[in-house]
Coordinates of C-alpha atoms and ligand atoms in Angstrom, one line a residue:
M1 CA 79.9 -18.4 -26.0
D2 CA 78.6 -21.9 -25.3
D3 CA 75.0 -22.8 -24.8
C4 CA 75.3 -23.0 -21.1
Q5 CA 76.7 -19.5 -20.9
K6 CA 73.9 -18.2 -23.2
K7 CA 71.2 -19.7 -21.0
Y8 CA 72.8 -18.2 -17.9
E9 CA 72.8 -14.8 -19.5
R10 CA 69.1 -15.2 -20.5
L11 CA 68.2 -16.1 -16.9
Q12 CA 70.3 -13.2 -15.6
L13 CA 68.3 -10.8 -17.8
L14 CA 65.0 -12.4 -16.8
F15 CA 65.9 -11.9 -13.1
K16 CA 66.9 -8.3 -13.7
N17 CA 63.8 -7.3 -15.7
A18 CA 61.2 -9.5 -13.9
P19 CA 57.9 -7.7 -13.3
S20 CA 58.2 -8.5 -9.5
T21 CA 60.5 -7.2 -6.9
L22 CA 63.1 -9.9 -6.4
I23 CA 66.3 -10.1 -4.3
G24 CA 68.8 -12.8 -3.5
I25 CA 70.1 -13.4 0.0
D26 CA 72.8 -15.8 1.2
P27 CA 72.2 -18.1 4.2
N28 CA 73.8 -15.5 6.5
G29 CA 71.3 -12.9 5.5
S30 CA 73.5 -10.7 3.3
L31 CA 72.1 -9.4 0.0
T32 CA 73.6 -11.0 -3.1
D33 CA 71.2 -10.1 -6.0
W34 CA 68.9 -7.1 -6.7
N35 CA 66.6 -6.5 -9.7
I36 CA 65.3 -3.3 -11.3
K37 CA 61.9 -3.5 -9.6
A38 CA 63.8 -3.8 -6.2
E39 CA 65.7 -0.6 -7.0
I40 CA 62.5 1.2 -7.6
A41 CA 60.6 -0.2 -4.6
F42 CA 63.4 0.4 -2.1
G43 CA 65.0 3.5 -3.7
R44 CA 68.5 1.9 -3.6
K45 CA 71.0 0.9 -6.3
E46 CA 72.4 -2.7 -6.3
S47 CA 75.9 -1.4 -5.5
E48 CA 74.6 0.2 -2.2
V49 CA 73.1 -3.1 -0.9
V50 CA 75.1 -6.1 -2.0
G51 CA 76.9 -7.7 0.9
K52 CA 74.7 -5.8 3.5
S53 CA 72.2 -7.4 5.9
F54 CA 68.9 -7.6 4.1
L55 CA 67.1 -7.3 7.4
Q56 CA 68.7 -4.0 8.3
M57 CA 68.5 -2.6 4.8
L58 CA 65.0 -3.5 3.8
V59 CA 62.8 -4.4 6.7
A60 CA 61.2 -1.8 9.0
P61 CA 62.0 -2.4 12.7
S62 CA 58.3 -3.3 13.5
S63 CA 58.6 -6.3 11.1
Q64 CA 62.2 -7.4 11.7
E65 CA 61.4 -10.1 14.2
S66 CA 58.8 -11.9 12.1
V67 CA 61.0 -11.7 9.0
E68 CA 64.0 -13.0 10.9
N69 CA 62.0 -16.0 12.1
L70 CA 60.7 -16.8 8.7
F71 CA 64.2 -16.5 7.2
R72 CA 65.7 -18.8 9.8
E73 CA 63.0 -21.3 9.3
T74 CA 63.5 -21.2 5.5
V75 CA 67.3 -21.6 5.8
T76 CA 67.2 -24.5 8.3
S77 CA 64.3 -26.7 7.4
V78 CA 62.1 -25.6 4.6
T79 CA 62.6 -26.7 1.0
E80 CA 59.6 -24.9 -0.5
A81 CA 58.5 -21.3 -0.8
S82 CA 57.3 -19.9 2.5
K83 CA 53.8 -18.7 3.1
P84 CA 53.4 -15.0 2.2
I85 CA 53.5 -12.7 5.2
Q86 CA 52.6 -9.0 5.4
I87 CA 55.5 -6.8 6.5
N88 CA 56.4 -3.2 6.6
A89 CA 59.4 -2.5 4.3
L90 CA 62.0 0.2 4.7
K91 CA 62.9 2.7 2.0
K92 CA 66.2 4.5 1.7
D93 CA 64.6 7.8 2.9
G94 CA 63.5 6.0 6.1
S95 CA 59.8 5.8 5.1
T96 CA 58.0 2.5 5.4
F97 CA 55.4 0.8 3.2
P98 CA 53.3 -2.4 3.5
I99 CA 54.4 -5.2 1.3
E100 CA 53.9 -9.0 1.0
L101 CA 57.0 -11.2 1.4
V102 CA 57.6 -14.7 0.2
L103 CA 61.0 -16.5 0.7
I104 CA 62.0 -19.1 -1.8
P105 CA 65.0 -21.3 -0.9
I106 CA 67.1 -22.4 -4.0
R107 CA 69.6 -25.1 -3.4
T108 CA 72.1 -26.3 -6.0
K109 CA 75.0 -28.7 -5.7
D110 CA 77.4 -26.1 -4.3
D111 CA 75.2 -23.0 -3.7
F112 CA 72.3 -22.0 -1.4
T113 CA 70.5 -18.8 -2.0
I114 CA 67.2 -17.6 -0.7
Y115 CA 65.2 -15.5 -3.0
A116 CA 62.8 -13.0 -1.6
R117 CA 59.8 -11.9 -3.7
F118 CA 58.0 -8.8 -2.6
L119 CA 54.5 -8.0 -3.8
D120 CA 53.3 -4.4 -3.4
V121 CA 50.1 -4.5 -1.4
T122 CA 49.7 -0.7 -1.0
E123 CA 47.0 -0.6 -3.7
A124 CA 45.3 -3.8 -2.3
K125 CA 45.5 -2.3 1.2
K126 CA 44.1 0.9 0.0
Q127 CA 41.2 -0.8 -1.7
E128 CA 40.6 -2.9 1.4
A129 CA 40.6 0.2 3.5
D130 CA 38.2 2.0 1.1
L131 CA 36.0 -1.0 1.1
K132 CA 36.0 -1.1 4.9
K133 CA 35.2 2.6 5.0
A134 CA 32.3 2.2 2.5
S135 CA 30.9 -0.8 4.3
K136 CA 31.2 1.0 7.7
F137 CA 29.4 4.0 6.1
L138 CA 26.7 1.8 4.7
N139 CA 26.4 0.0 8.1
A140 CA 26.0 3.3 9.8
I141 CA 23.2 4.2 7.5
V142 CA 21.4 0.9 7.9
E143 CA 21.8 1.0 11.6
N144 CA 20.7 4.6 12.1
I145 CA 17.7 4.6 9.7
P146 CA 14.7 5.0 12.0
D147 CA 12.7 2.3 10.1
M148 CA 13.2 -1.4 10.7
I149 CA 15.4 -2.9 8.0
F150 CA 15.9 -6.7 7.8
I151 CA 17.4 -9.1 5.3
K152 CA 16.4 -12.8 5.0
E153 CA 18.2 -15.4 2.9
A154 CA 15.9 -16.6 0.2
K155 CA 16.0 -20.4 0.9
E156 CA 14.6 -20.7 4.4
L157 CA 13.8 -17.0 5.0
R158 CA 16.1 -16.8 8.0
F159 CA 17.2 -13.4 9.2
T160 CA 20.8 -12.5 8.2
R161 CA 20.6 -8.9 9.1
F162 CA 18.6 -6.7 11.4
N163 CA 19.1 -3.0 12.3
K164 CA 18.8 -1.1 15.5
A165 CA 15.3 0.2 14.8
G166 CA 14.2 -3.4 14.2
E167 CA 15.7 -4.5 17.5
E168 CA 13.9 -1.8 19.4
L169 CA 10.6 -2.4 17.6
L170 CA 10.5 -6.2 18.0
G171 CA 12.2 -6.3 21.4
Y172 CA 14.8 -8.8 20.4
S173 CA 18.6 -8.3 20.0
Q174 CA 20.3 -9.0 16.7
A175 CA 21.9 -12.0 18.3
D176 CA 18.5 -13.4 19.1
L177 CA 17.2 -12.8 15.6
I178 CA 20.0 -13.7 13.2
G179 CA 19.6 -17.3 11.9
K180 CA 16.0 -17.5 13.0
N181 CA 12.8 -17.1 11.0
D182 CA 9.4 -15.6 11.6
Y183 CA 8.0 -18.8 13.2
D184 CA 10.6 -18.4 16.0
F185 CA 9.1 -15.0 17.1
F186 CA 5.5 -14.5 15.8
P187 CA 2.2 -16.3 16.3
Q188 CA 1.7 -19.0 13.6
K189 CA -1.0 -17.0 11.8
E190 CA 1.2 -13.9 11.6
A191 CA 4.3 -15.9 10.6
D192 CA 2.2 -17.6 7.8
F193 CA 1.2 -14.2 6.5
F194 CA 4.7 -12.8 6.5
T195 CA 6.1 -15.9 4.9
S196 CA 3.5 -16.0 2.1
I197 CA 4.3 -12.4 1.2
D198 CA 8.1 -13.2 1.3
R199 CA 7.5 -16.1 -1.1
N200 CA 5.4 -13.9 -3.4
V201 CA 8.2 -11.3 -3.5
L202 CA 10.9 -14.0 -4.3
D203 CA 8.8 -16.1 -6.7
H204 CA 7.5 -13.2 -8.8
K205 CA 10.7 -11.2 -8.4
R206 CA 8.9 -8.0 -7.6
L207 CA 8.4 -5.4 -4.9
V208 CA 5.4 -5.9 -2.6
E209 CA 4.1 -3.2 -0.5
I210 CA 1.9 -3.9 2.6
P211 CA 0.3 -0.5 3.5
E212 CA -0.8 -1.7 6.9
E213 CA 0.3 -4.9 8.7
P214 CA -0.2 -5.6 12.3
I215 CA 2.7 -7.2 14.1
Q216 CA 3.0 -8.6 17.6
T217 CA 6.1 -7.2 19.4
R218 CA 7.7 -8.4 22.6
Y219 CA 7.3 -5.3 24.7
K220 CA 5.2 -2.8 22.8
G221 CA 2.2 -4.9 22.1
Q222 CA 0.6 -4.9 18.7
R223 CA 2.0 -2.3 16.3
L224 CA 1.0 -1.3 12.8
L225 CA 3.7 -1.4 10.1
H226 CA 3.9 -0.1 6.5
T227 CA 6.3 -2.5 4.9
K228 CA 8.0 -2.9 1.5
K229 CA 9.7 -6.1 0.5
V230 CA 12.1 -6.4 -2.4
P231 CA 14.2 -9.3 -3.8
I232 CA 18.0 -9.0 -3.9
Y233 CA 19.5 -11.0 -6.8
D234 CA 22.7 -13.0 -7.1
E235 CA 25.1 -12.7 -10.1
N236 CA 22.9 -15.1 -12.1
G237 CA 19.8 -12.9 -11.6
Q238 CA 18.2 -15.3 -9.0
P239 CA 16.7 -13.9 -5.8
E240 CA 19.3 -14.6 -3.1
F241 CA 18.0 -12.4 -0.3
L242 CA 14.9 -10.5 0.6
L243 CA 15.2 -7.0 1.9
G244 CA 12.4 -5.6 4.1
I245 CA 11.8 -2.0 5.2
S246 CA 9.1 -1.4 7.7
E247 CA 7.9 1.9 9.0
D248 CA 6.0 1.9 12.4
I249 CA 2.9 3.8 11.6
T250 CA 1.0 3.0 14.8
E251 CA 1.2 6.6 16.2
K252 CA 0.5 8.1 12.7
K253 CA -2.6 6.0 12.3
Q254 CA -3.7 6.8 15.8
A255 CA -3.2 10.5 15.1
E256 CA -5.2 10.2 11.9
K257 CA -8.0 8.4 13.8
T258 CA -8.1 11.1 16.4
Q259 CA -8.1 13.8 13.7
R260 CA -10.9 12.0 11.9
K261 CA -12.9 11.8 15.1
L262 CA -12.3 15.4 15.9
W263 CA -13.4 16.3 12.4
Q264 CA -16.5 14.2 12.7
E265 CA -17.3 15.8 16.1
Q266 CA -16.8 19.2 14.5
E267 CA -19.1 18.3 11.6
A268 CA -21.7 17.0 14.1
R269 CA -21.5 20.2 16.1
K270 CA -21.9 22.2 12.9
E271 CA -24.9 20.0 11.9
A272 CA -26.4 20.5 15.4
E273 CA -25.8 24.3 15.2
K274 CA -27.4 24.3 11.7
A275 CA -30.4 22.3 13.0
L276 CA -30.8 24.7 15.9
Q277 CA -30.6 27.7 13.5
L278 CA -33.1 26.0 11.2
R279 CA -35.4 25.3 14.1
D280 CA -35.3 29.0 15.2
E281 CA -36.0 30.1 11.7
F282 CA -38.8 27.7 11.4
I283 CA -40.4 28.8 14.7
S284 CA -40.4 32.4 13.6
I285 CA -41.8 31.5 10.1
A286 CA -44.4 29.1 11.6
A287 CA -45.5 31.8 14.2
H288 CA -45.9 34.3 11.4
E289 CA -47.7 31.8 9.1
L290 CA -50.1 30.7 11.9
R291 CA -50.7 34.3 13.0
T292 CA -51.9 35.5 9.5
P293 CA -55.1 33.4 9.2
L294 CA -55.8 33.9 13.0
T295 CA -55.6 37.7 12.7
T296 CA -57.9 37.7 9.7
L297 CA -60.3 35.3 11.5
S298 CA -60.4 37.3 14.6
L299 CA -61.0 40.6 12.7
Q300 CA -63.8 38.9 10.8
I301 CA -65.4 37.6 14.0
Q302 CA -65.3 41.1 15.5
L303 CA -67.0 42.4 12.4
L304 CA -69.6 39.6 12.5
N305 CA -70.4 40.4 16.1
K306 CA -70.8 44.0 15.2
F307 CA -73.1 43.2 12.2
A308 CA -75.1 40.4 13.8
P309 CA -77.7 42.5 15.7
H310 CA -78.4 44.7 12.6
L311 CA -78.7 42.0 10.0
D312 CA -81.1 42.7 7.2
T313 CA -81.2 41.6 3.6
A314 CA -78.7 44.3 2.5
H315 CA -76.1 43.0 4.9
M316 CA -76.9 39.3 4.3
A317 CA -74.6 39.1 1.2
K318 CA -71.7 40.7 3.1
F319 CA -72.4 38.4 6.0
S320 CA -72.1 35.2 3.9
S321 CA -69.0 36.3 2.0
M322 CA -67.3 37.0 5.4
M323 CA -68.5 33.6 6.6
A324 CA -66.9 32.0 3.5
S325 CA -63.7 33.9 4.0
S326 CA -63.6 32.8 7.7
Q327 CA -64.0 29.2 6.6
D328 CA -61.1 29.7 4.2
Q329 CA -58.8 31.1 6.9
L330 CA -59.9 28.2 9.2
N331 CA -59.0 25.7 6.4
R332 CA -55.6 27.3 5.9
F333 CA -55.0 27.2 9.7
E334 CA -56.0 23.5 9.8
K335 CA -53.7 22.7 6.8
L336 CA -50.8 24.3 8.6
V337 CA -51.4 22.4 11.7
E338 CA -52.0 19.1 9.7
D339 CA -48.7 19.7 7.9
L340 CA -46.8 20.1 11.2
L341 CA -48.3 16.9 12.5
D342 CA -47.4 15.1 9.4
V343 CA -43.8 16.3 9.7
S344 CA -43.5 14.9 13.2
R345 CA -45.2 11.6 12.1
A346 CA -42.8 11.3 9.1
S347 CA -39.8 12.0 11.3
A348 CA -40.9 9.3 13.7
G349 CA -41.4 7.0 10.8
M350 CA -45.1 6.8 11.4
L351 CA -46.5 8.1 8.1
I352 CA -48.8 5.1 7.7
V353 CA -50.7 4.6 4.4
E354 CA -53.9 2.7 4.2
K355 CA -54.3 1.4 0.6
T356 CA -57.5 0.9 -1.3
K357 CA -58.2 0.5 -5.0
E358 CA -58.2 4.1 -6.5
N359 CA -58.2 5.8 -9.8
L360 CA -55.5 8.5 -9.9
S361 CA -57.3 10.5 -12.6
D362 CA -60.4 10.6 -10.4
I363 CA -58.4 11.9 -7.4
V364 CA -56.8 14.6 -9.6
A365 CA -60.2 15.6 -11.0
Q366 CA -61.6 16.0 -7.4
V367 CA -58.7 17.9 -6.1
T368 CA -58.7 20.4 -9.1
K369 CA -62.4 20.9 -8.5
S370 CA -61.9 21.7 -4.8
L371 CA -59.1 24.2 -5.7
E372 CA -61.2 25.8 -8.5
A373 CA -61.7 29.0 -6.6
R374 CA -58.0 29.5 -6.0
L375 CA -57.1 28.7 -9.6
T376 CA -59.6 31.3 -10.8
K377 CA -58.4 33.9 -8.2
A378 CA -54.8 33.3 -9.4
N379 CA -55.9 33.4 -13.0
C380 CA -54.3 30.1 -13.8
Q381 CA -55.7 28.1 -16.7
L382 CA -55.7 24.4 -16.1
K383 CA -55.1 21.8 -18.8
L384 CA -55.9 18.2 -17.7
T385 CA -54.8 15.2 -19.6
L386 CA -56.1 12.3 -17.6
D387 CA -56.3 8.8 -18.8
S388 CA -59.6 7.3 -18.0
S389 CA -58.4 4.6 -15.6
V390 CA -55.1 4.9 -13.8
I391 CA -56.0 2.3 -11.3
G392 CA -53.7 1.4 -8.4
S393 CA -53.6 0.6 -4.8
W394 CA -53.0 3.8 -2.8
D395 CA -54.0 5.7 0.3
K396 CA -56.6 8.1 -1.1
I397 CA -56.2 10.8 1.5
R398 CA -52.5 10.9 1.2
I399 CA -52.5 11.0 -2.7
E400 CA -55.1 13.8 -2.5
Q401 CA -52.7 15.6 -0.1
L402 CA -49.8 15.0 -2.6
V403 CA -51.8 16.5 -5.5
I404 CA -53.0 19.4 -3.4
N405 CA -49.4 20.2 -2.3
L406 CA -48.1 20.1 -5.9
L407 CA -51.0 22.1 -7.4
S408 CA -50.9 24.6 -4.6
N409 CA -47.2 25.3 -5.3
A410 CA -47.9 25.5 -9.0
I411 CA -50.5 28.2 -8.3
K412 CA -48.4 30.0 -5.6
Y413 CA -45.2 30.1 -7.7
G414 CA -46.9 30.7 -11.1
P415 CA -49.9 33.0 -10.8
G416 CA -51.3 34.1 -14.1
K417 CA -49.7 31.2 -15.9
P418 CA -51.2 28.0 -17.2
I419 CA -50.8 24.7 -15.4
E420 CA -50.9 21.3 -16.9
I421 CA -51.6 18.0 -15.1
I422 CA -51.2 14.6 -16.7
A423 CA -52.2 11.2 -15.1
K424 CA -51.4 8.1 -17.0
T425 CA -50.2 4.5 -16.7
E426 CA -46.7 3.5 -18.0
N427 CA -45.0 0.1 -17.5
D428 CA -46.7 -1.0 -14.3
K429 CA -46.5 2.5 -12.9
A430 CA -48.9 5.4 -12.5
I431 CA -47.3 8.7 -13.7
L432 CA -48.5 12.1 -12.4
V433 CA -47.0 15.2 -14.0
M434 CA -47.6 18.7 -12.6
R435 CA -46.2 21.3 -15.0
D436 CA -46.3 25.1 -14.4
Q437 CA -44.7 28.1 -16.1
G438 CA -43.9 29.9 -12.9
I439 CA -40.7 31.3 -11.3
G440 CA -38.7 28.0 -11.6
I441 CA -36.1 26.6 -9.2
A442 CA -32.3 27.1 -9.4
K443 CA -30.4 23.9 -10.1
E444 CA -28.5 24.1 -6.8
D445 CA -31.8 24.2 -4.9
Q446 CA -33.5 21.4 -6.6
E447 CA -32.3 18.6 -4.3
R448 CA -32.6 20.4 -1.0
I449 CA -36.2 21.7 -1.4
F450 CA -37.4 18.1 -0.6
N451 CA -35.9 18.4 2.9
R452 CA -37.8 19.7 5.9
F453 CA -38.1 23.5 6.2
E454 CA -36.0 24.0 3.1
R455 CA -37.2 26.9 0.9
A456 CA -35.7 28.5 -2.2
V457 CA -37.7 31.8 -2.1
S458 CA -37.7 34.8 0.2
V459 CA -40.1 34.6 3.2
K460 CA -41.3 38.1 2.6
K461 CA -42.4 37.4 -1.0
Y462 CA -43.9 34.0 -0.6
G463 CA -45.4 32.5 2.6
G464 CA -45.0 28.9 3.5
L465 CA -43.2 26.6 6.0
G466 CA -41.1 24.6 3.6
L467 CA -42.9 21.4 4.4
G468 CA -45.1 20.7 1.4
L469 CA -42.5 19.0 -0.7
Y470 CA -41.0 17.1 2.3
I471 CA -44.4 15.7 3.1
S472 CA -45.1 14.9 -0.6
Q473 CA -41.9 13.0 -0.9
Q474 CA -42.6 11.1 2.3
I475 CA -46.1 10.1 0.9
V476 CA -44.5 9.0 -2.4
T477 CA -41.8 7.0 -0.6
A478 CA -44.3 5.4 1.7
H479 CA -46.1 4.1 -1.5
G480 CA -42.8 2.8 -2.9
G481 CA -42.6 5.5 -5.6
Q482 CA -40.4 8.4 -6.6
I483 CA -40.7 12.1 -7.2
H484 CA -38.4 14.2 -9.4
V485 CA -38.2 17.8 -10.3
Q486 CA -37.2 19.5 -13.6
S487 CA -37.0 23.2 -13.6
E488 CA -35.4 26.3 -15.1
I489 CA -35.4 29.7 -13.5
G490 CA -38.1 32.0 -15.1
K491 CA -39.4 29.2 -17.3
G492 CA -41.3 26.9 -15.0
T493 CA -41.2 23.7 -13.1
T494 CA -42.3 20.1 -13.7
F495 CA -42.8 17.6 -10.9
T496 CA -43.1 14.0 -12.0
V497 CA -44.3 11.4 -9.6
E498 CA -44.0 7.6 -10.3
L499 CA -46.2 5.3 -8.2
P500 CA -46.3 1.6 -8.4
L501 CA -49.7 0.3 -9.3
S502 CA -49.8 -2.2 -6.5
Ligands
ADP1 P1 -43.2 26.1 0.8 O1 -43.9 26.2 -0.5 O2 -44.1 26.1 1.9 O3 -42.1 27.0 0.9 P2 -42.6 23.4 -0.2 O4 -41.9 22.3 0.6 O5 -43.8 23.1 -0.8 O6 -42.7 24.6 0.9 O7 -41.6 23.9 -1.3 C1 -40.2 24.1 -0.9 C2 -39.6 25.2 -1.8 O8 -39.6 24.7 -3.2 C3 -40.4 26.4 -1.9 O9 -40.1 27.3 -0.9 C4 -40.0 27.0 -3.3 O10 -38.8 27.7 -3.2 C5 -39.8 25.7 -4.1 N1 -40.9 25.3 -4.9 C6 -41.8 24.3 -4.7 N2 -42.7 24.2 -5.7 C7 -42.3 25.1 -6.6 C8 -42.8 25.5 -7.9 N3 -43.9 24.9 -8.5 N4 -42.2 26.5 -8.6 C9 -41.2 27.1 -8.0 N5 -40.7 26.8 -6.8 C10 -41.2 25.8 -6.1

């Protein structure tokens, strides 16, 4: 075998076993050569096809015209391989399948054969169809999400994508929006704001959330959006797009506002009802409190009237004791009325203080003296620790009233127990401490007892209008000071007052 023959055989083998589907056709369109891949692809042996029309044998009727045209062109004028065309090929069993065809004219000195190379595109077609399906699915999702979704390219922040919800919200069609940026649709200030956030997202490669952003729309006026913006990266990890998702929260916010208003109104109504109830309670307590001294007084006056004509030395002592008791009841009555007046003054912000130079220790000493009878009657021992000069600028009458209120409570809520009063100066402040060992005040009541009409004891057991501490606090506040309570149920109570010296 000479070299030429060997080479021919090698090429023959290469053609037969080539990994592509290859066939040879003579210029008349009859099949001349057929390789193994062709056998597999078309389901026919070489012996069945050689000499037959390749068009009839291998091409589905739907593609015959285009293949015939390409073949004619290749035979007559073309010297190079044709452009690939997509055709439907025909199998032996009559089924068809898509395939890509290239015709390659091979001319030698005394032979002209056209080789056809087929490339199976079934897989590629399937992949393309799958891709189309997936992208259609994704599109459907993006289009039907009820939130606005938009994509901007990273360079000039122009819109490249906008969904239906976005169109409806902004009032512009996709065609209007694509290729434009925020400055084409929104007022300068708004556009500046959106753009600065976009840049932040892209420059720092991070998600940015804007819980509430107002946006001017074409037909729906101003709306409130909750927006999230995220960068989308290219294959090098650089932000290529910006994805934005915006939920229209205008109605939600409005509903929240209405709900809040409703709730506030409800609270106000509850407050008003409570105030009304408190007022009714107060009126009944006040009536009771005011009636007690009046009843006693009127009884005593009746008795005095009865005794007056028969007065002799024997009745004189009885007479003066009744006079003293009447005075007591009158004082009590007066105090109740004064307290009521103070409450209305304080509520109207008219608790005026007239300051003069005073010594707190002196005021305490005077007050304790005036309440000596009550202290003795209640069997309360008094311990006074009064610095000699606790000098400051205060309203004497009001400070007296404060000491009376605190000491009266200490007697009322701690009969039979000792009471301690301290007056001293500490860091530019006068300190007054009133300590008893009485019934004490529960933790949960310690704040509210300073409010008007608030009491932490039963009406039946202890009389009172619940005004003493309120007025005391008003007096202290009017002097720029503070009052605190420390107490434990059953152990006693300490009130501490701090008053600025000037
Ligand atoms: P009132 O004594 O007329 O009820 P106050 O305003 O003086 O009114 O006091 C409010 C409430 O605080 C009292 O009802 C009582 O429950 C409580 N309270 C005040 N001082 C004392 C105290 N020294 N010990 C125990 N409880 C007290």
